[in-house]
Each structure stands twice: as C-alpha cells, then as structure tokens.
XYZ file of C-alpha atoms in Angstrom:
445
model
C 2.261 -33.050 1.745
C 2.574 -30.508 -1.053
C 4.162 -27.227 -0.440
C 0.781 -25.436 -0.784
C -0.817 -27.423 2.153
C 2.329 -27.156 4.280
C 2.420 -23.460 4.032
C -1.268 -23.074 4.798
C -0.848 -25.125 8.043
C 2.378 -23.088 8.942
C 0.328 -19.846 8.582
C -2.442 -21.136 10.768
C -0.220 -22.256 13.420
C 1.386 -18.808 13.473
C -1.826 -16.984 13.955
C -3.478 -19.369 16.462
C -1.059 -21.254 18.679
C -3.377 -23.620 20.196
C -5.309 -24.517 16.947
C -3.668 -27.950 16.691
C -2.800 -29.119 20.167
C -1.483 -32.437 19.030
C 1.137 -30.967 16.633
C 4.400 -30.333 18.607
C 6.209 -27.501 16.845
C 9.625 -26.663 18.647
C 10.050 -23.039 19.438
C 13.324 -22.135 17.921
C 13.798 -19.054 19.977
C 13.575 -21.190 23.159
C 16.059 -23.866 22.256
C 19.657 -24.020 23.287
C 21.399 -25.220 19.955
C 24.809 -25.124 21.572
C 23.824 -27.678 24.304
C 21.818 -29.813 21.813
C 24.791 -30.069 19.546
C 26.954 -31.164 22.497
C 24.649 -33.668 23.802
C 23.829 -35.212 20.556
C 27.636 -35.635 19.549
C 28.803 -36.819 23.013
C 28.505 -40.410 22.129
C 30.191 -39.954 18.838
C 33.011 -38.332 20.782
C 33.162 -41.217 23.085
C 33.275 -43.739 20.269
C 36.097 -41.676 18.691
C 38.091 -41.731 22.076
C 38.033 -45.485 22.065
C 39.367 -45.687 18.432
C 41.982 -43.056 19.285
C 42.888 -44.683 22.667
C 46.491 -44.871 21.458
C 46.400 -41.125 20.750
C 48.102 -39.084 23.484
C 45.516 -36.417 24.922
C 47.390 -33.540 26.571
C 46.340 -32.681 30.130
C 45.092 -29.383 28.822
C 42.839 -30.882 26.273
C 41.317 -33.380 28.941
C 40.688 -30.358 31.464
C 39.078 -28.399 28.630
C 36.646 -31.430 27.793
C 35.863 -31.873 31.578
C 35.275 -28.130 32.030
C 32.914 -28.019 28.770
C 30.881 -30.896 30.018
C 30.291 -29.463 33.257
C 29.376 -25.994 31.946
C 27.020 -27.398 29.166
C 25.154 -29.875 31.704
C 24.750 -27.204 34.447
C 21.021 -26.867 35.327
C 19.843 -28.560 32.090
C 16.506 -30.384 32.289
C 15.374 -30.507 28.686
C 16.681 -29.620 25.140
C 13.591 -28.900 23.315
C 11.039 -26.357 24.097
C 7.685 -26.258 22.273
C 6.460 -22.884 23.563
C 7.146 -20.011 25.692
C 5.198 -19.206 28.969
C 1.950 -17.466 27.705
C 1.758 -13.761 28.530
C -0.848 -12.749 31.150
C -4.002 -11.628 29.437
C -4.628 -7.882 29.806
C -7.200 -7.075 32.636
C -10.089 -4.945 31.167
C -13.289 -4.968 32.857
C -15.980 -3.318 30.946
C -18.262 -2.863 33.941
C -15.893 -0.874 35.946
C -14.650 2.528 35.029
C -11.129 3.605 36.269
C -12.711 6.092 38.612
C -14.766 3.537 40.395
C -13.816 1.124 43.173
C -14.357 -2.575 42.879
C -17.344 -2.446 44.950
C -20.068 -0.044 44.134
C -20.772 2.725 46.661
C -23.887 2.417 48.718
C -26.127 5.390 48.288
C -29.741 6.496 48.599
C -31.506 6.901 45.293
C -34.599 9.331 45.685
C -37.630 7.840 43.970
C -39.202 11.356 43.371
C -37.697 14.503 41.723
C -35.939 16.963 44.140
C -37.316 19.970 42.096
C -39.852 20.554 39.515
C -40.600 23.527 37.145
C -43.312 24.241 34.548
C -42.400 23.820 31.086
C -45.252 25.446 29.062
C -45.548 25.120 25.280
C -42.869 22.445 25.194
C -43.228 20.636 21.773
C -44.730 17.138 22.317
C -42.242 15.314 19.964
C -39.813 12.927 21.286
C -37.742 13.236 18.141
C -36.422 16.612 18.941
C -33.479 17.605 21.391
C -35.097 20.408 23.337
C -32.999 20.151 26.522
C -29.227 20.619 27.149
C -27.186 21.322 30.199
C -23.882 23.237 29.474
C -20.366 23.123 30.845
C -21.080 26.394 32.906
C -23.988 24.731 34.846
C -26.703 26.517 32.923
C -29.772 24.405 31.608
C -31.307 25.492 28.262
C -34.778 24.499 27.459
C -36.737 25.333 24.297
C -40.446 26.089 24.827
C -42.177 26.736 21.726
C -40.378 29.611 19.885
C -38.330 30.706 23.030
C -35.275 29.383 24.559
C -34.776 29.890 28.283
C -31.670 29.469 30.379
C -31.819 28.249 33.970
C -28.725 28.850 36.108
C -28.418 26.026 38.448
C -26.013 27.962 40.802
C -28.466 30.833 41.317
C -31.688 29.258 40.390
C -32.465 32.095 38.229
C -34.280 31.903 34.793
C -33.651 34.222 31.770
C -34.941 34.478 28.322
C -32.339 33.893 25.436
C -34.188 34.341 22.327
C -37.590 34.171 20.921
C -37.864 33.008 17.351
C -40.335 34.647 14.756
C -43.433 32.354 13.929
C -42.338 32.131 10.388
C -39.114 30.159 11.048
C -40.263 28.657 14.435
C -40.597 26.625 16.565
C -37.233 25.834 17.863
C -36.487 22.158 17.234
C -33.014 21.593 18.790
C -30.561 23.208 21.073
C -26.842 22.265 21.975
C -24.223 24.059 24.050
C -20.855 24.511 22.694
C -17.867 23.062 24.825
C -17.243 26.367 26.397
C -20.674 26.662 28.035
C -21.195 30.152 26.560
C -22.252 29.691 23.094
C -25.414 27.665 22.244
C -26.732 26.385 18.941
C -30.379 26.681 18.078
C -31.935 24.436 15.259
C -35.081 25.800 13.710
C -37.924 24.482 11.824
C -36.782 26.087 8.538
C -33.515 24.320 8.285
C -31.434 27.274 9.722
C -29.369 27.084 12.693
C -28.341 30.099 14.843
C -25.271 30.501 17.157
C -25.948 32.562 20.161
C -23.938 34.107 23.033
C -25.549 33.311 26.144
C -23.597 36.086 28.057
C -24.207 38.996 25.938
C -27.514 37.714 24.553
C -26.759 38.275 21.017
C -26.808 36.262 17.854
C -23.165 35.394 16.539
C -24.080 33.945 13.275
C -26.535 31.878 11.047
C -25.970 28.635 9.302
C -28.144 28.873 6.180
C -29.664 26.088 4.121
C -27.947 23.090 5.509
C -31.048 20.824 5.019
C -32.970 22.313 2.315
C -36.293 23.498 3.876
C -36.571 20.810 6.562
C -36.088 20.961 10.220
C -33.058 20.529 12.288
C -33.879 17.978 14.857
C -30.481 17.204 16.348
C -27.325 18.856 16.974
C -23.852 17.776 18.187
C -20.417 19.686 18.820
C -17.085 18.422 18.273
C -14.666 21.240 19.022
C -15.275 23.952 16.467
C -17.311 21.638 14.421
C -21.107 21.875 14.598
C -22.818 18.631 13.343
C -26.572 18.985 12.264
C -28.949 16.421 11.467
C -32.138 17.031 9.448
C -35.465 15.704 8.266
C -33.900 15.321 4.901
C -31.817 12.435 6.204
C -28.577 14.364 5.789
C -25.728 14.900 8.241
C -23.854 18.163 7.783
C -20.548 19.246 9.380
C -20.280 23.085 9.868
C -17.055 24.883 10.775
C -17.916 27.904 12.848
C -14.508 29.579 11.955
C -15.572 29.841 8.256
C -17.912 32.256 6.651
C -20.215 31.331 3.917
C -18.416 28.042 3.028
C -19.077 26.662 6.536
C -19.979 23.337 5.395
C -16.950 21.022 5.332
C -18.660 17.504 5.272
C -21.878 15.812 4.426
C -22.789 12.193 5.553
C -25.437 10.529 3.696
C -26.731 7.002 4.900
C -30.100 7.667 6.336
C -33.353 7.642 4.363
C -35.560 9.330 6.842
C -35.151 12.004 9.520
C -31.838 11.926 11.613
C -33.231 12.272 15.262
C -29.960 11.338 17.050
C -26.274 12.651 16.960
C -23.516 12.065 19.494
C -19.847 12.639 19.095
C -17.544 10.147 21.153
C -15.399 11.644 23.944
C -12.432 11.539 21.644
C -14.244 13.262 18.789
C -12.957 10.470 16.330
C -16.379 8.886 16.003
C -19.856 10.155 15.339
C -23.074 7.999 16.107
C -26.290 8.801 14.362
C -29.741 7.298 14.740
C -32.795 7.981 12.467
C -36.398 7.169 11.944
C -35.343 4.552 9.404
C -34.358 2.418 12.388
C -30.531 2.763 11.477
C -27.634 3.513 13.500
C -24.500 4.680 11.773
C -20.880 5.222 13.150
C -18.909 7.776 11.047
C -15.423 8.967 10.805
C -14.847 12.739 10.811
C -12.247 12.318 7.959
C -14.375 10.393 5.583
C -17.868 10.627 4.099
C -18.358 6.812 4.241
C -20.007 5.255 7.244
C -17.568 2.881 9.332
C -20.375 0.664 10.817
C -24.194 0.285 10.096
C -26.414 -1.298 12.713
C -29.786 -2.629 11.392
C -30.937 -4.661 14.376
C -33.345 -1.992 15.610
C -37.057 -2.210 14.507
C -38.109 1.465 15.347
C -36.566 4.896 15.200
C -33.414 5.392 17.199
C -32.855 8.659 19.033
C -31.264 7.610 22.339
C -27.485 7.352 21.888
C -24.951 7.333 24.673
C -21.148 6.739 24.458
C -19.812 5.019 27.476
C -17.346 7.466 29.375
C -15.017 4.564 30.501
C -14.961 2.404 27.390
C -13.935 4.332 24.181
C -15.799 1.954 21.726
C -18.926 1.034 23.767
C -22.078 2.809 22.317
C -25.602 2.269 23.988
C -28.682 2.806 21.755
C -32.503 2.734 22.416
C -35.294 1.812 20.222
C -38.139 4.593 20.687
C -41.208 2.350 19.666
C -43.240 -0.245 21.423
C -42.300 -2.695 18.582
C -38.602 -2.446 19.663
C -38.189 -1.236 23.271
C -34.804 -2.439 23.650
C -31.449 -1.166 24.798
C -28.477 -2.391 22.783
C -24.685 -2.188 23.291
C -22.317 -2.139 20.446
C -18.628 -2.455 19.901
C -18.298 0.349 17.374
C -14.875 -0.831 16.501
C -15.829 -4.384 15.382
C -19.447 -3.774 14.692
C -20.458 -6.435 17.161
C -23.850 -6.317 19.288
C -22.528 -6.991 22.690
C -25.809 -7.049 24.467
C -29.663 -6.564 23.820
C -32.018 -5.858 26.820
C -35.674 -5.414 26.678
C -36.906 -2.748 29.049
C -40.281 -4.350 29.656
C -43.821 -3.860 29.164
C -45.106 -0.387 29.920
C -41.716 1.299 29.340
C -40.852 0.331 25.874
C -40.116 3.596 24.430
C -36.498 4.535 24.830
C -36.283 8.387 24.360
C -33.041 9.000 26.099
C -29.945 7.384 27.524
C -27.456 8.682 29.925
C -24.159 6.870 31.514
C -23.076 7.690 35.080
C -19.807 9.353 35.225
C -18.875 7.601 38.506
C -20.389 4.055 38.396
C -21.132 1.358 35.936
C -24.756 2.559 35.632
C -27.018 3.654 32.866
C -30.296 5.755 33.085
C -33.065 5.418 30.513
C -36.156 7.509 29.994
C -39.702 6.127 28.940
C -43.303 6.870 29.378
C -43.649 8.589 32.615
C -40.589 6.732 33.987
C -36.929 6.736 34.392
C -34.971 3.478 34.867
C -31.605 3.163 36.454
C -29.651 -0.024 35.185
C -26.609 -1.727 36.597
C -24.114 -2.451 33.692
C -23.393 -5.098 32.380
C -25.929 -7.246 34.341
C -28.573 -4.853 33.364
C -30.535 -5.417 36.536
C -32.895 -2.700 37.386
C -31.654 -0.578 40.409
C -34.442 1.961 40.501
C -37.590 3.054 38.793
C -38.273 6.878 39.063
C -41.731 8.301 38.515
C -43.309 11.630 38.987
C -46.296 11.132 41.222
C -48.143 14.062 39.887
C -48.417 12.426 36.395
C -51.367 10.272 37.735
C -53.425 13.462 37.751
C -53.433 13.438 33.774
C -55.894 11.389 31.571
C -53.065 10.282 29.464
C -49.604 8.937 30.338
C -47.049 11.665 29.851
C -43.847 10.450 28.135
C -40.460 11.697 28.769
C -39.237 13.615 25.801
C -35.505 14.159 26.677
C -32.939 14.273 29.339
C -29.867 16.353 30.279
C -27.111 15.643 32.745
C -25.447 18.140 34.888
C -21.749 19.051 34.603
C -20.710 17.246 37.814
C -22.675 14.275 36.660
C -24.835 13.995 39.781
C -28.234 15.530 38.569
C -30.407 14.572 35.675
C -33.108 16.982 34.309
C -35.934 15.383 32.368
C -38.567 17.187 30.290
C -42.064 15.486 29.791
C -45.098 16.104 27.489
C -47.119 17.032 30.546
C -44.935 20.353 30.407
C -43.120 19.706 33.530
C -39.299 19.876 33.969
C -38.093 17.520 36.627
C -34.691 17.280 38.388
C -33.557 13.955 39.829
C -30.514 13.331 41.936
C -30.213 9.909 40.514
C -26.368 9.433 40.265
C -25.353 11.340 43.428
C -22.068 13.356 44.049
C -19.022 11.104 44.347
C -17.485 10.541 47.548
C -14.388 12.584 48.044
C -11.239 10.762 49.171
C -10.022 11.779 52.658
C -7.261 14.361 52.599
C -3.935 13.100 53.829
C -2.149 15.150 56.441
C 0.614 17.288 55.189
C 4.109 15.905 55.820
C 5.999 17.687 58.672
C 9.163 19.386 57.492
C 12.332 17.426 57.941
C 14.031 18.140 61.231
C 11.143 20.536 62.287
C 12.008 20.183 65.976
C 15.521 21.658 65.361
C 14.037 24.608 63.443
C 12.619 26.206 66.585
C 15.931 25.896 68.400
C 17.867 27.375 65.476
C 15.590 30.360 65.570
C-alpha cells in the first residue's frame, strides 16, 4: 500500500470511527504499554532464568520480581483496546421546547373567535404587513391611510396617524422592541417612526427603495430592516441622521414581502414574490442560504422559539400551498407538508410559545398543527364569512405578548381574536419554609 492510500484511509478512520468495522485499529490512549511489555517479555525472562540457573539471585531480587508480577497482573483481563466506550449522544428533541412538559397539556380550543371588530378600508393585499401586536399589549392595524391602536388592557381604540393621500396608503407597520415606537411603511418608499404615547412623529427614513412601496418591516434592536417592491432589503440605524442606511441586501428579483429576524438577532429571513427564501448575516451583504423549493411567493416566515436554527415558511399560492421547515445552519429542508385543498394559500405562520404547535392562516381559516408530526389539531373558521359571496382570505396574523391570543385580519374587513394557544398553566406555589427553631423564638420573646 502506498503512503498516499494509507494516509487517506487513516484520515477517514479518524473522521468516521465505524466506517470500516472489519479493521481493528488499537486505540493507543486505552492501551497499558507497561503491562503489555511485562507480559510479552515474561517468557524471555523465564528462559533467561533457566540459562542463568547457576547465577545466585538475592532474596531482595526474588521478592521484587514476585511483587512486580502480582501488581502487573492485578485485575488484568486484556492488553489491547480497540476503542473507548462511546459517549452518550446529546438528547435534543426538536418537538419539545424547554418550557414544555413531556406530555402536552390538555386544553379546550375554541372553534370561533372570542371577539370580532370591524376593520373598514383594510387593503385587500395579502403581501402587506398591516397588523402587529406590540410588547406593551397594544395592537396596531393599518386601515387605508390611517393607523389605529387597540389597547388590549382597556379595549380602547385610538388613532395614531392619518397619512396624506399622495403618499398613502399605509403598506406595513411594525412595533419596536420597546412597545412604544412604531414604524409605518408607506406606498411612496418612505418609512415613518412614531411615538405611540405622545402621538408624534420622531423621524422619517427617505428614499430607501426608490419610489416603490415598503411592504415589510422588521426590527433588530436599534436596526429597522425594510423590504421593498424593488427587491432590496435595507438596514436603517435609527440612531444615525441622514446616513441611516448601514447595509443593503440584494438577492430578490421581485418584491420582498416577508422579513423576520431570529430571536438572537444573528439571522434574517426574507421571502419574496420570486418564490425565494434567503437567510442573511447582519455582518455581511452576502446571503448565507438560498431556498428555491417553493413554487409561489413566500410571505409567511416564522422562527421557532425553542430551536434556534429552525425556520418555517409557507407558500402563498394555490400552486404551492406547502409549509416547509428548514435548518438554516445547514440549509437542509427538514420537512414539507401540503396544507390540503381549500386552504392552500399560506399567508401567515405563528409558533406557540408553550407547546410544539404551529398556527397557519389561509382562505377563511386558521389551522393549528402539532409539530413535528404535523397532525391537524383544530381548524378555526369565522361562521359569519358564509354570508359573503366570495371566500374571504386571512391577510395577516399577530400574536399577543403573552402568546395566548392571536388576532387575524381578513379581506371581509373584520378583525378576529382567537384564544388558540391558551394561557400556560402556572406551577403550584410551594409553601414558604418555616424558620429554623421557630418554636423556640416564641419562648425567647
């Protein structure tokens, strides 16, 4: 065997231990060389002792040899060891978040919305992000040229801003992480930043996307990412004045209709009307992964809350109608599930914060899935939709800060609230431990 072929086999055996199960390669780190030398040379020593029978051996030498033999042969069963005991594989369940018990909790899932509100003049375009629920428990919805705020704590409605006809309508909204500031994307490529408490405009991001509309927004700390009809993705730093553009991603050829930052802020997922999904690194302008398996536009994007590199995507057309799961680190498509006839258009996806469940929105229907089996747990439908001549489609969804309630806006100009995920069970409080020697404190006093 040449040196080259021996070297290649050695490298393979190092990388894959069980690649050649019939090749017995000793593991040097597990071999006792001292005992091996003693055992192999024992016969030579005996033969030498016969030849040197006339040689006088002192009692000390004889005691040393006897002691050495006992020590070296103590608890010895073998000399060579071909491999160490394999390490236990790490236990990592994709379908169970850390906060979830091994057995899913039993709960009642209402089949109808618990509350409905009118949403007149909502733009009938499923590729726009017109609904968002902030961390301060305030829901924002864009109706035509106006942005309204619904306070879930007091159930009160207020108007944030009405945009002029020349630059409207509102094409996207997204709350900042603080739940106070909100970004408003417009039809003329501008993005305005508003304070929801004082109802005043803080600043305007100009000319991010030429003269095309901004249909998707996503916050990552102080970075506001915008996606436009021009196919560009722009990172805007709200702390900087006129030079607020700090990065531009180019990979889509048509409108960017979906943007989602991962929880860690280290990966950005984008979906477009060109049927592509990209994964971006905030420190580079080159995409990390490109997924081409969808056959329709991709607006629905959802990062899994209990698996850092797991992304769910949904095709928004009848020609596709699938929900796909991706490992964004390796680029592998882990699973692809067709949503079924009559509900093919996937407009939004939301993960549960407590269970291994995924909610998808379609034409006049929300579907709750169990992950990773993707068994349908419930199909939620608004009964009033049967009064319309056409089938209204769910345009977008938003999840409450506590993760229990989902709001959906549909083309029939209705805003519905669904208690689909439910409030998690609170663990029973343990009784406070009694102070040590408490029975003595009374007597001392």
